[in-house]
Amino acid sequence: MAVQINPSILSADFARLADEAKAVEGADWLHVDVMDNHFVPNLTLGVPVVESLARATDTPLDCHLMIEAPDRWAPQYVEAGAGSVTFHVEAAAAPVRLAREIRAKGARASMALKPATPIEPYEDLLPELDMLLIMTVEPGFGGQAFLDIMLPKIRRTRELISKHGLELWLQVDGGVSASTIERCADAGADVFVAGSAVYGANDPAEAVRALRTQAEATTAKASWACNH
C-alpha cells in the first residue's frame, strides 16, 4: 500500500497559487478545497481557478467539493482538469450515478463523510469508488484540531475495504500533522491531506517528505497493511 501525501492549498497563499504548487512538487496530489458558503460556512474557489491551476502544475489535482448539488457540478471539475473528484455523500442526490459519471469522464471518483456520518450504511457503494475520504475535522475551515474520535471510524472503514478485497484508497483530511499522521496510518489511512502542516513550514517540500517518512514507517508495521 503506497502512502500518498496531498498538500491542501487551503493553507497556501491564494495570490501565489502557481508558486505554491511548485513548492510541493514532490507531493502525490495537490488537494483543492472547493467551498460554496452553503454546504459549509466558507467560500473558496471554483472551476476557473481549478482550470488555471491544472495548467500551472504537473502535480495532479485532487478536488474536494464541499458544496451543495455536487451531482450538477462535480463533472465540471473533471473537465477543468481534476484527476480526482470527491463529493460529500451528505450532499449528493445519487452518489452511485455521480461516481460512475466522474469515472466515465476520466477521473478517480471519491466520496467524503463528515465526522458524524457513519460508514456502515454505504458499504455496498464502496466498489463504485476509487477513494473514500474520512473527515477528521468538521469541513469548512483549515487549521482545525484533529478529532481523535475519528480513529475507530478509520479502522472500521479499512476493515470494510479489506472485507471486500477492494483497491480503494482511504484518505483523511483535517488536522493531519507530524503529531497525528502516525495514528491515522496505524488506523488504516493511506492518503493524507495536510494543509498548515505543509504550507506553514519553512520548507513545504521537506515537510511533505517528512510526513511521508512518518506514514511509511507506521504503515510498514501496521496490522492492516501486513494482512493486505
PDB file of C-alpha atoms in Angstrom:
ATOM      1  CA  MET A   1       0.000   0.000   0.000  1.00  0.00           C
ATOM      2  CA  ALA A   2       1.644   3.220  -1.166  1.00  0.00           C
ATOM      3  CA  VAL A   3       1.471   6.212   1.162  1.00  0.00           C
ATOM      4  CA  GLN A   4       0.379   9.428  -0.546  1.00  0.00           C
ATOM      5  CA  ILE A   5       0.751  12.992   0.744  1.00  0.00           C
ATOM      6  CA  ASN A   6      -1.641  15.615  -0.637  1.00  0.00           C
ATOM      7  CA  PRO A   7      -0.868  19.208   0.440  1.00  0.00           C
ATOM      8  CA  SER A   8      -4.001  21.340   0.764  1.00  0.00           C
ATOM      9  CA  ILE A   9      -3.867  24.708  -0.959  1.00  0.00           C
ATOM     10  CA  LEU A  10      -6.464  25.939   1.535  1.00  0.00           C
ATOM     11  CA  SER A  11      -3.407  26.822   3.641  1.00  0.00           C
ATOM     12  CA  ALA A  12      -1.439  28.274   0.716  1.00  0.00           C
ATOM     13  CA  ASP A  13      -1.181  31.888  -0.414  1.00  0.00           C
ATOM     14  CA  PHE A  14      -4.092  32.269  -2.856  1.00  0.00           C
ATOM     15  CA  ALA A  15      -2.333  35.185  -4.559  1.00  0.00           C
ATOM     16  CA  ARG A  16       0.585  32.883  -5.469  1.00  0.00           C
ATOM     17  CA  LEU A  17      -1.085  29.553  -6.227  1.00  0.00           C
ATOM     18  CA  ALA A  18       1.181  28.618  -9.141  1.00  0.00           C
ATOM     19  CA  ASP A  19       4.278  29.209  -6.998  1.00  0.00           C
ATOM     20  CA  GLU A  20       2.715  27.399  -4.040  1.00  0.00           C
ATOM     21  CA  ALA A  21       2.010  24.389  -6.280  1.00  0.00           C
ATOM     22  CA  LYS A  22       5.657  24.328  -7.375  1.00  0.00           C
ATOM     23  CA  ALA A  23       6.777  24.485  -3.727  1.00  0.00           C
ATOM     24  CA  VAL A  24       5.381  20.975  -3.145  1.00  0.00           C
ATOM     25  CA  GLU A  25       6.334  19.288  -6.421  1.00  0.00           C
ATOM     26  CA  GLY A  26       7.309  16.105  -4.576  1.00  0.00           C
ATOM     27  CA  ALA A  27       3.710  15.631  -3.431  1.00  0.00           C
ATOM     28  CA  ASP A  28       1.460  12.940  -4.933  1.00  0.00           C
ATOM     29  CA  TRP A  29      -1.542  15.227  -5.449  1.00  0.00           C
ATOM     30  CA  LEU A  30      -2.473  18.831  -4.811  1.00  0.00           C
ATOM     31  CA  HIS A  31      -5.621  18.928  -2.669  1.00  0.00           C
ATOM     32  CA  VAL A  32      -8.045  21.645  -3.764  1.00  0.00           C
ATOM     33  CA  ASP A  33     -10.840  22.529  -1.330  1.00  0.00           C
ATOM     34  CA  VAL A  34     -13.908  23.880  -3.113  1.00  0.00           C
ATOM     35  CA  MET A  35     -16.391  25.519  -0.721  1.00  0.00           C
ATOM     36  CA  ASP A  36     -19.646  27.259  -1.623  1.00  0.00           C
ATOM     37  CA  ASN A  37     -20.692  29.008   1.626  1.00  0.00           C
ATOM     38  CA  HIS A  38     -23.820  26.805   1.668  1.00  0.00           C
ATOM     39  CA  PHE A  39     -22.781  23.223   2.412  1.00  0.00           C
ATOM     40  CA  VAL A  40     -20.021  24.657   4.613  1.00  0.00           C
ATOM     41  CA  PRO A  41     -19.715  28.164   6.103  1.00  0.00           C
ATOM     42  CA  ASN A  42     -16.837  29.295   3.916  1.00  0.00           C
ATOM     43  CA  LEU A  43     -16.219  30.340   0.315  1.00  0.00           C
ATOM     44  CA  THR A  44     -13.024  29.465  -1.539  1.00  0.00           C
ATOM     45  CA  LEU A  45     -12.653  28.897  -5.283  1.00  0.00           C
ATOM     46  CA  GLY A  46     -14.334  27.266  -8.264  1.00  0.00           C
ATOM     47  CA  VAL A  47     -13.956  25.873 -11.759  1.00  0.00           C
ATOM     48  CA  PRO A  48     -11.954  28.768 -13.329  1.00  0.00           C
ATOM     49  CA  VAL A  49      -9.247  28.592 -10.643  1.00  0.00           C
ATOM     50  CA  VAL A  50      -9.023  24.808 -10.997  1.00  0.00           C
ATOM     51  CA  GLU A  51      -8.608  25.216 -14.762  1.00  0.00           C
ATOM     52  CA  SER A  52      -5.775  27.716 -14.240  1.00  0.00           C
ATOM     53  CA  LEU A  53      -4.099  25.599 -11.584  1.00  0.00           C
ATOM     54  CA  ALA A  54      -4.236  22.496 -13.785  1.00  0.00           C
ATOM     55  CA  ARG A  55      -2.302  24.414 -16.452  1.00  0.00           C
ATOM     56  CA  ALA A  56       0.219  25.722 -13.929  1.00  0.00           C
ATOM     57  CA  THR A  57       1.350  22.447 -12.338  1.00  0.00           C
ATOM     58  CA  ASP A  58       2.206  18.883 -13.308  1.00  0.00           C
ATOM     59  CA  THR A  59       1.029  17.634  -9.910  1.00  0.00           C
ATOM     60  CA  PRO A  60      -2.429  16.087 -10.366  1.00  0.00           C
ATOM     61  CA  LEU A  61      -5.347  17.859  -8.701  1.00  0.00           C
ATOM     62  CA  ASP A  62      -7.454  16.203  -6.012  1.00  0.00           C
ATOM     63  CA  CYS A  63     -10.619  18.332  -5.818  1.00  0.00           C
ATOM     64  CA  HIS A  64     -12.670  18.059  -2.622  1.00  0.00           C
ATOM     65  CA  LEU A  65     -16.118  19.510  -3.253  1.00  0.00           C
ATOM     66  CA  MET A  66     -17.693  20.821  -0.055  1.00  0.00           C
ATOM     67  CA  ILE A  67     -20.684  22.100  -1.969  1.00  0.00           C
ATOM     68  CA  GLU A  68     -24.397  21.622  -2.444  1.00  0.00           C
ATOM     69  CA  ALA A  69     -25.625  19.885  -5.611  1.00  0.00           C
ATOM     70  CA  PRO A  70     -22.379  18.013  -6.409  1.00  0.00           C
ATOM     71  CA  ASP A  71     -24.377  15.892  -8.886  1.00  0.00           C
ATOM     72  CA  ARG A  72     -24.605  19.016 -11.031  1.00  0.00           C
ATOM     73  CA  TRP A  73     -21.139  20.471 -10.505  1.00  0.00           C
ATOM     74  CA  ALA A  74     -18.693  17.598  -9.995  1.00  0.00           C
ATOM     75  CA  PRO A  75     -18.391  16.646 -13.701  1.00  0.00           C
ATOM     76  CA  GLN A  76     -17.300  20.206 -14.488  1.00  0.00           C
ATOM     77  CA  TYR A  77     -14.282  19.796 -12.218  1.00  0.00           C
ATOM     78  CA  VAL A  78     -13.193  16.752 -14.195  1.00  0.00           C
ATOM     79  CA  GLU A  79     -13.495  18.816 -17.366  1.00  0.00           C
ATOM     80  CA  ALA A  80     -11.484  21.581 -15.662  1.00  0.00           C
ATOM     81  CA  GLY A  81      -8.563  19.185 -15.208  1.00  0.00           C
ATOM     82  CA  ALA A  82      -9.029  17.450 -11.856  1.00  0.00           C
ATOM     83  CA  GLY A  83      -7.640  13.916 -11.719  1.00  0.00           C
ATOM     84  CA  SER A  84      -9.701  13.019  -8.664  1.00  0.00           C
ATOM     85  CA  VAL A  85     -13.034  14.496  -7.581  1.00  0.00           C
ATOM     86  CA  THR A  86     -14.521  13.996  -4.118  1.00  0.00           C
ATOM     87  CA  PHE A  87     -18.181  14.687  -3.378  1.00  0.00           C
ATOM     88  CA  HIS A  88     -19.880  14.598   0.018  1.00  0.00           C
ATOM     89  CA  VAL A  89     -22.419  11.819   0.407  1.00  0.00           C
ATOM     90  CA  GLU A  90     -24.468  14.149   2.624  1.00  0.00           C
ATOM     91  CA  ALA A  91     -24.981  16.474  -0.356  1.00  0.00           C
ATOM     92  CA  ALA A  92     -25.256  14.001  -3.237  1.00  0.00           C
ATOM     93  CA  ALA A  93     -28.686  13.093  -4.589  1.00  0.00           C
ATOM     94  CA  ALA A  94     -27.481   9.959  -6.407  1.00  0.00           C
ATOM     95  CA  PRO A  95     -23.971   9.014  -5.229  1.00  0.00           C
ATOM     96  CA  VAL A  96     -23.610   5.848  -7.315  1.00  0.00           C
ATOM     97  CA  ARG A  97     -24.655   7.592 -10.510  1.00  0.00           C
ATOM     98  CA  LEU A  98     -22.358  10.521  -9.719  1.00  0.00           C
ATOM     99  CA  ALA A  99     -19.369   8.271  -9.011  1.00  0.00           C
ATOM    100  CA  ARG A 100     -19.931   6.479 -12.307  1.00  0.00           C
ATOM    101  CA  GLU A 101     -20.174   9.779 -14.189  1.00  0.00           C
ATOM    102  CA  ILE A 102     -16.913  11.046 -12.660  1.00  0.00           C
ATOM    103  CA  ARG A 103     -15.181   7.808 -13.661  1.00  0.00           C
ATOM    104  CA  ALA A 104     -16.689   7.884 -17.144  1.00  0.00           C
ATOM    105  CA  LYS A 105     -15.221  11.345 -17.676  1.00  0.00           C
ATOM    106  CA  GLY A 106     -11.762  10.022 -16.796  1.00  0.00           C
ATOM    107  CA  ALA A 107     -11.168  10.986 -13.157  1.00  0.00           C
ATOM    108  CA  ARG A 108     -10.997   8.998  -9.941  1.00  0.00           C
ATOM    109  CA  ALA A 109     -14.284   9.050  -8.022  1.00  0.00           C
ATOM    110  CA  SER A 110     -14.161   9.714  -4.303  1.00  0.00           C
ATOM    111  CA  MET A 111     -16.814  10.075  -1.605  1.00  0.00           C
ATOM    112  CA  ALA A 112     -16.383  12.041   1.624  1.00  0.00           C
ATOM    113  CA  LEU A 113     -18.032  11.545   5.001  1.00  0.00           C
ATOM    114  CA  LYS A 114     -18.395  14.276   7.612  1.00  0.00           C
ATOM    115  CA  PRO A 115     -17.403  13.293  11.171  1.00  0.00           C
ATOM    116  CA  ALA A 116     -20.955  12.404  12.258  1.00  0.00           C
ATOM    117  CA  THR A 117     -21.722  10.345   9.124  1.00  0.00           C
ATOM    118  CA  PRO A 118     -21.218   6.588   9.673  1.00  0.00           C
ATOM    119  CA  ILE A 119     -19.552   4.424   7.048  1.00  0.00           C
ATOM    120  CA  GLU A 120     -21.690   1.307   7.518  1.00  0.00           C
ATOM    121  CA  PRO A 121     -24.778   2.424   5.513  1.00  0.00           C
ATOM    122  CA  TYR A 122     -22.541   2.947   2.469  1.00  0.00           C
ATOM    123  CA  GLU A 123     -20.736  -0.400   2.476  1.00  0.00           C
ATOM    124  CA  ASP A 124     -22.440  -1.505  -0.737  1.00  0.00           C
ATOM    125  CA  LEU A 125     -21.288   1.677  -2.524  1.00  0.00           C
ATOM    126  CA  LEU A 126     -17.578   1.070  -1.940  1.00  0.00           C
ATOM    127  CA  PRO A 127     -16.940  -0.847  -5.194  1.00  0.00           C
ATOM    128  CA  GLU A 128     -18.164   2.211  -7.109  1.00  0.00           C
ATOM    129  CA  LEU A 129     -15.388   4.360  -5.648  1.00  0.00           C
ATOM    130  CA  ASP A 130     -11.661   4.845  -6.105  1.00  0.00           C
ATOM    131  CA  MET A 131     -11.188   6.638  -2.771  1.00  0.00           C
ATOM    132  CA  LEU A 132     -13.095   7.273   0.424  1.00  0.00           C
ATOM    133  CA  LEU A 133     -12.419  10.405   2.480  1.00  0.00           C
ATOM    134  CA  ILE A 134     -12.945  10.372   6.238  1.00  0.00           C
ATOM    135  CA  MET A 135     -13.075  13.947   7.523  1.00  0.00           C
ATOM    136  CA  THR A 136     -11.118  14.253  10.758  1.00  0.00           C
ATOM    137  CA  VAL A 137     -12.464  17.758  11.414  1.00  0.00           C
ATOM    138  CA  GLU A 138     -15.769  19.405  10.578  1.00  0.00           C
ATOM    139  CA  PRO A 139     -15.380  20.585   6.967  1.00  0.00           C
ATOM    140  CA  GLY A 140     -15.237  24.285   6.227  1.00  0.00           C
ATOM    141  CA  PHE A 141     -12.026  25.735   7.619  1.00  0.00           C
ATOM    142  CA  GLY A 142      -8.331  24.917   7.676  1.00  0.00           C
ATOM    143  CA  GLY A 143      -6.158  24.790  10.768  1.00  0.00           C
ATOM    144  CA  GLN A 144      -8.606  22.879  12.972  1.00  0.00           C
ATOM    145  CA  ALA A 145      -7.567  20.411  15.660  1.00  0.00           C
ATOM    146  CA  PHE A 146      -7.602  16.718  14.729  1.00  0.00           C
ATOM    147  CA  LEU A 147     -10.573  14.733  16.079  1.00  0.00           C
ATOM    148  CA  ASP A 148      -9.178  11.576  17.703  1.00  0.00           C
ATOM    149  CA  ILE A 149     -12.698  10.147  17.917  1.00  0.00           C
ATOM    150  CA  MET A 150     -12.481   9.535  14.155  1.00  0.00           C
ATOM    151  CA  LEU A 151      -9.763   6.874  14.534  1.00  0.00           C
ATOM    152  CA  PRO A 152     -12.211   3.997  15.205  1.00  0.00           C
ATOM    153  CA  LYS A 153     -14.175   5.046  12.105  1.00  0.00           C
ATOM    154  CA  ILE A 154     -10.991   4.912  10.019  1.00  0.00           C
ATOM    155  CA  ARG A 155     -10.329   1.398  11.356  1.00  0.00           C
ATOM    156  CA  ARG A 156     -13.861   0.225  10.586  1.00  0.00           C
ATOM    157  CA  THR A 157     -13.615   1.639   7.084  1.00  0.00           C
ATOM    158  CA  ARG A 158     -10.306  -0.124   6.444  1.00  0.00           C
ATOM    159  CA  GLU A 159     -11.889  -3.377   7.675  1.00  0.00           C
ATOM    160  CA  LEU A 160     -14.762  -2.975   5.190  1.00  0.00           C
ATOM    161  CA  ILE A 161     -12.308  -2.269   2.355  1.00  0.00           C
ATOM    162  CA  SER A 162     -10.340  -5.395   3.242  1.00  0.00           C
ATOM    163  CA  LYS A 163     -13.509  -7.462   3.659  1.00  0.00           C
ATOM    164  CA  HIS A 164     -14.477  -6.759   0.051  1.00  0.00           C
ATOM    165  CA  GLY A 165     -10.929  -7.052  -1.308  1.00  0.00           C
ATOM    166  CA  LEU A 166     -11.030  -3.552  -2.784  1.00  0.00           C
ATOM    167  CA  GLU A 167      -8.118  -1.460  -4.043  1.00  0.00           C
ATOM    168  CA  LEU A 168      -9.744   1.597  -2.502  1.00  0.00           C
ATOM    169  CA  TRP A 169      -7.645   4.481  -1.216  1.00  0.00           C
ATOM    170  CA  LEU A 170      -8.573   5.719   2.270  1.00  0.00           C
ATOM    171  CA  GLN A 171      -7.943   9.424   2.709  1.00  0.00           C
ATOM    172  CA  VAL A 172      -8.001  11.521   5.879  1.00  0.00           C
ATOM    173  CA  ASP A 173      -8.369  15.290   5.893  1.00  0.00           C
ATOM    174  CA  GLY A 174      -8.269  17.661   8.845  1.00  0.00           C
ATOM    175  CA  GLY A 175      -5.599  18.329  11.440  1.00  0.00           C
ATOM    176  CA  VAL A 176      -3.106  15.935   9.829  1.00  0.00           C
ATOM    177  CA  SER A 177       0.391  16.809  11.039  1.00  0.00           C
ATOM    178  CA  ALA A 178       3.594  15.278  12.362  1.00  0.00           C
ATOM    179  CA  SER A 179       1.810  14.640  15.675  1.00  0.00           C
ATOM    180  CA  THR A 180      -1.265  12.916  14.187  1.00  0.00           C
ATOM    181  CA  ILE A 181      -0.264  11.239  10.910  1.00  0.00           C
ATOM    182  CA  GLU A 182       1.097   8.088  12.569  1.00  0.00           C
ATOM    183  CA  ARG A 183      -2.207   7.460  14.369  1.00  0.00           C
ATOM    184  CA  CYS A 184      -4.063   7.838  11.071  1.00  0.00           C
ATOM    185  CA  ALA A 185      -1.695   5.470   9.275  1.00  0.00           C
ATOM    186  CA  ASP A 186      -1.917   2.885  12.028  1.00  0.00           C
ATOM    187  CA  ALA A 187      -5.735   3.041  11.852  1.00  0.00           C
ATOM    188  CA  GLY A 188      -5.726   2.337   8.107  1.00  0.00           C
ATOM    189  CA  ALA A 189      -5.401   5.578   6.154  1.00  0.00           C
ATOM    190  CA  ASP A 190      -3.008   5.645   3.208  1.00  0.00           C
ATOM    191  CA  VAL A 191      -3.727   9.082   1.670  1.00  0.00           C
ATOM    192  CA  PHE A 192      -3.098  12.110   3.862  1.00  0.00           C
ATOM    193  CA  VAL A 193      -4.251  15.676   3.267  1.00  0.00           C
ATOM    194  CA  ALA A 194      -2.076  18.186   5.094  1.00  0.00           C
ATOM    195  CA  GLY A 195      -2.581  21.939   4.906  1.00  0.00           C
ATOM    196  CA  SER A 196      -0.963  24.085   7.576  1.00  0.00           C
ATOM    197  CA  ALA A 197       1.497  21.272   8.430  1.00  0.00           C
ATOM    198  CA  VAL A 198       2.940  21.711   4.921  1.00  0.00           C
ATOM    199  CA  TYR A 199       2.356  25.321   3.949  1.00  0.00           C
ATOM    200  CA  GLY A 200       3.046  26.587   7.460  1.00  0.00           C
ATOM    201  CA  ALA A 201       6.516  25.037   7.352  1.00  0.00           C
ATOM    202  CA  ASN A 202       9.652  26.915   6.319  1.00  0.00           C
ATOM    203  CA  ASP A 203      10.251  24.321   3.593  1.00  0.00           C
ATOM    204  CA  PRO A 204       6.950  22.856   2.319  1.00  0.00           C
ATOM    205  CA  ALA A 205       8.671  20.224   0.161  1.00  0.00           C
ATOM    206  CA  GLU A 206      10.686  18.975   3.137  1.00  0.00           C
ATOM    207  CA  ALA A 207       7.502  18.899   5.234  1.00  0.00           C
ATOM    208  CA  VAL A 208       5.928  16.606   2.601  1.00  0.00           C
ATOM    209  CA  ARG A 209       8.962  14.302   2.693  1.00  0.00           C
ATOM    210  CA  ALA A 210       8.954  14.185   6.500  1.00  0.00           C
ATOM    211  CA  LEU A 211       5.248  13.355   6.675  1.00  0.00           C
ATOM    212  CA  ARG A 212       5.695  10.644   4.056  1.00  0.00           C
ATOM    213  CA  THR A 213       8.569   9.092   6.020  1.00  0.00           C
ATOM    214  CA  GLN A 214       6.481   9.020   9.203  1.00  0.00           C
ATOM    215  CA  ALA A 215       3.458   7.499   7.479  1.00  0.00           C
ATOM    216  CA  GLU A 216       5.523   4.884   5.613  1.00  0.00           C
ATOM    217  CA  ALA A 217       7.288   3.762   8.779  1.00  0.00           C
ATOM    218  CA  THR A 218       3.977   3.362  10.605  1.00  0.00           C
ATOM    219  CA  THR A 219       2.268   1.620   7.679  1.00  0.00           C
ATOM    220  CA  ALA A 220       5.110  -0.880   7.376  1.00  0.00           C
ATOM    221  CA  LYS A 221       4.282  -2.292  10.807  1.00  0.00           C
ATOM    222  CA  ALA A 222       0.510  -1.648  10.899  1.00  0.00           C
ATOM    223  CA  SER A 223      -1.569  -4.800  11.273  1.00  0.00           C
ATOM    224  CA  TRP A 224      -3.981  -3.826   8.491  1.00  0.00           C
ATOM    225  CA  ALA A 225      -1.144  -3.360   5.983  1.00  0.00           C
ATOM    226  CA  CYS A 226       0.631  -6.566   6.978  1.00  0.00           C
ATOM    227  CA  ASN A 227      -2.575  -8.510   6.363  1.00  0.00           C
ATOM    228  CA  HIS A 228      -3.279  -6.887   2.999  1.00  0.00           C
TER     229      HIS A 228
END
